[in-house]
Each structure stands twice: as C-alpha cells, then as structure tokens.
Amino acid sequence: MEQAARIFARSNGLAKVLDNEQIACRAWAGVVGKRLAKYSRASKLVRERLVVEVDDDMWKQSLYGLRYHLLRKIAAAVGEGIVRDLEFRVMPARFAPQRVTGNTLFDEADAIEDTGLRRIYRQARLRETA
C-alpha cells in the first residue's frame, strides 16, 4: 500500500491545501521514529533542503552521520525529488508556557492583619468573582 504522504506529494489538487514543505516537515517524525523525534524536529524546507532543528551538537553530529539513510527513508515516505539534502541546526530547547506558581502578585488581602478577617475577605472575593 502506498503511503499517504507520497499520494499528497503527487496530487495537484492538494497543492492548495498542503505544500511540499508541510508534507516533508510532518513526515519527519514518522521517518525517524518517536525517540529521535523528541530531540529533533523538521522546521522548514528551503528549496530541496530540509532544515532540521536538534537539541545539541551531539545530536547534530549523530544525525549528520545518518543523513544518507534518512534521505532514503524520506524519499520513500514523501516521494523522490521533494527533499534532496538535510541541514541540521542546533536550536535551544523550546519550553511550553508555564503557569505562575505561588503568590508572586500583590494581594490586597495580605494587608489585613487579622487572620480570620483575611480569610473571610478572600472567601467573599472568590464568591464574587465566581
């Protein structure tokens, strides 16, 4: 059975929905597998060169040694002629947005000295905002 990425790459009607860059970048994780996809991600396709971001220089060197093997696997996944070369770039790790923890903002209830009144004030404020 033919892979869906290859069908998308050859289809003229789908060129309006998915271009070669999107096809190549989305096929990267499937080509390298889950383990390597944690440390590398395809970012863009420049002409026929797929730019892959890696977490550090060791991954860059390791994947550079595997580039011909990876190029064959990419060609099998998306078709010939879309990706002819790979470029590996070291990029800093991207972190997901993080929530603010603790009491980092000023709370006017902290100015109330009596602990009982402070608790009552906070509960009333929560009821009003809920």
Short mmCIF file of C-alpha atoms in Angstrom, two decimals:
data_model
loop_
_atom_site.label_atom_id
_atom_site.label_comp_id
_atom_site.label_asym_id
_atom_site.label_seq_id
_atom_site.Cartn_x
_atom_site.Cartn_y
_atom_site.Cartn_z
CA MET A 1 0.00 0.00 0.00
CA GLU A 2 1.29 3.46 -0.90
CA GLN A 3 1.89 5.95 1.88
CA ALA A 4 -0.46 8.90 2.22
CA ALA A 5 2.39 11.44 2.19
CA ARG A 6 3.51 10.19 -1.21
CA ILE A 7 -0.01 10.48 -2.59
CA PHE A 8 -0.29 14.02 -1.21
CA ALA A 9 3.04 14.99 -2.77
CA ARG A 10 1.96 13.84 -6.27
CA SER A 11 -1.57 15.20 -6.14
CA ASN A 12 -2.09 18.52 -7.90
CA GLY A 13 -5.42 19.28 -6.21
CA LEU A 14 -3.94 19.00 -2.73
CA ALA A 15 -1.19 21.52 -3.51
CA LYS A 16 -3.62 24.24 -2.43
CA VAL A 17 -4.04 22.58 0.98
CA LEU A 18 -0.58 21.10 1.68
CA ASP A 19 2.66 22.20 0.05
CA ASN A 20 5.90 20.22 -0.12
CA GLU A 21 7.26 21.93 2.99
CA GLN A 22 4.33 20.85 5.13
CA ILE A 23 4.46 17.31 3.76
CA ALA A 24 8.20 16.97 4.42
CA CYS A 25 8.07 18.52 7.89
CA ARG A 26 5.13 16.40 9.01
CA ALA A 27 6.73 13.22 7.67
CA TRP A 28 9.92 13.76 9.72
CA ALA A 29 8.61 12.25 12.97
CA GLY A 30 7.39 9.16 11.16
CA VAL A 31 10.68 8.75 9.32
CA VAL A 32 12.99 9.00 12.34
CA GLY A 33 10.69 7.44 14.93
CA LYS A 34 9.44 8.64 18.31
CA ARG A 35 12.79 8.51 20.10
CA LEU A 36 14.67 10.70 17.65
CA ALA A 37 11.67 12.96 17.12
CA LYS A 38 11.96 14.01 20.79
CA TYR A 39 15.39 15.51 20.08
CA SER A 40 14.92 16.74 16.51
CA ARG A 41 12.19 18.47 14.54
CA ALA A 42 11.93 19.50 10.91
CA SER A 43 11.33 23.23 10.74
CA LYS A 44 11.27 24.21 7.07
CA LEU A 45 12.08 23.21 3.53
CA VAL A 46 14.41 25.61 1.70
CA ARG A 47 14.37 24.72 -1.98
CA GLU A 48 15.07 20.99 -1.70
CA ARG A 49 16.92 21.09 1.64
CA LEU A 50 15.05 20.09 4.78
CA VAL A 51 16.23 22.11 7.80
CA VAL A 52 16.11 20.02 10.97
CA GLU A 53 16.49 21.57 14.42
CA VAL A 54 18.31 19.45 17.00
CA ASP A 55 18.74 19.95 20.74
CA ASP A 56 22.54 19.89 20.94
CA ASP A 57 25.75 19.38 18.98
CA MET A 58 25.92 15.64 19.74
CA TRP A 59 22.55 15.06 18.06
CA LYS A 60 23.69 17.19 15.13
CA GLN A 61 26.78 15.03 14.62
CA SER A 62 24.88 11.77 15.08
CA LEU A 63 22.14 12.65 12.62
CA TYR A 64 24.64 14.06 10.14
CA GLY A 65 26.25 10.64 10.01
CA LEU A 66 22.85 9.10 9.26
CA ARG A 67 21.80 11.68 6.67
CA TYR A 68 22.01 9.42 3.60
CA HIS A 69 19.97 6.76 5.34
CA LEU A 70 17.45 9.39 6.44
CA LEU A 71 17.26 10.84 2.92
CA ARG A 72 16.36 7.40 1.54
CA LYS A 73 13.68 6.98 4.18
CA ILE A 74 12.26 10.45 3.49
CA ALA A 75 12.20 9.73 -0.25
CA ALA A 76 10.33 6.51 0.44
CA ALA A 77 7.85 8.37 2.65
CA VAL A 78 7.12 11.50 0.62
CA GLY A 79 8.42 10.66 -2.84
CA GLU A 80 11.53 11.44 -4.88
CA GLY A 81 12.60 14.99 -5.60
CA ILE A 82 11.00 16.79 -2.66
CA VAL A 83 13.92 16.50 -0.21
CA ARG A 84 17.42 16.13 -1.68
CA ASP A 85 19.52 17.27 1.29
CA LEU A 86 19.34 17.67 5.06
CA GLU A 87 20.71 20.52 7.15
CA PHE A 88 20.98 20.12 10.91
CA ARG A 89 20.95 23.19 13.17
CA VAL A 90 21.41 23.33 16.91
CA MET A 91 18.47 25.17 18.45
CA PRO A 92 17.77 25.82 22.11
CA ALA A 93 15.07 23.72 23.71
CA ARG A 94 11.59 25.14 23.46
CA PHE A 95 9.60 25.19 26.64
CA ALA A 96 5.84 25.16 26.86
CA PRO A 97 4.16 28.12 28.53
CA GLN A 98 4.37 27.74 32.26
CA ARG A 99 1.86 28.77 34.87
CA VAL A 100 2.72 31.19 37.62
CA THR A 101 3.04 29.35 40.90
CA GLY A 102 2.95 30.75 44.35
CA ASN A 103 1.93 34.20 45.44
CA THR A 104 4.03 36.31 43.07
CA LEU A 105 1.43 39.05 42.61
CA PHE A 106 0.37 41.57 45.19
CA ASP A 107 -2.76 40.58 47.06
CA GLU A 108 -4.57 43.31 48.93
CA ALA A 109 -5.79 40.72 51.45
CA ASP A 110 -2.23 40.43 52.76
CA ALA A 111 -2.60 43.94 54.20
CA ILE A 112 -5.34 42.68 56.60
CA GLU A 113 -3.59 41.85 59.86
CA ASP A 114 -6.35 39.73 61.42
CA THR A 115 -6.14 36.17 60.02
CA GLY A 116 -9.87 35.50 60.45
CA LEU A 117 -10.89 38.67 58.63
CA ARG A 118 -8.31 37.99 55.92
CA ARG A 119 -9.82 34.52 55.34
CA ILE A 120 -13.39 35.91 55.26
CA TYR A 121 -12.32 38.63 52.79
CA ARG A 122 -10.69 36.09 50.44
CA GLN A 123 -13.73 33.79 50.54
CA ALA A 124 -16.07 36.70 49.79
CA ARG A 125 -13.84 37.80 46.91
CA LEU A 126 -13.88 34.27 45.46
CA ARG A 127 -17.69 34.13 45.64
CA GLU A 128 -17.98 37.48 43.86
CA THR A 129 -15.63 36.53 41.02
CA ALA A 130 -17.06 33.01 40.52
#
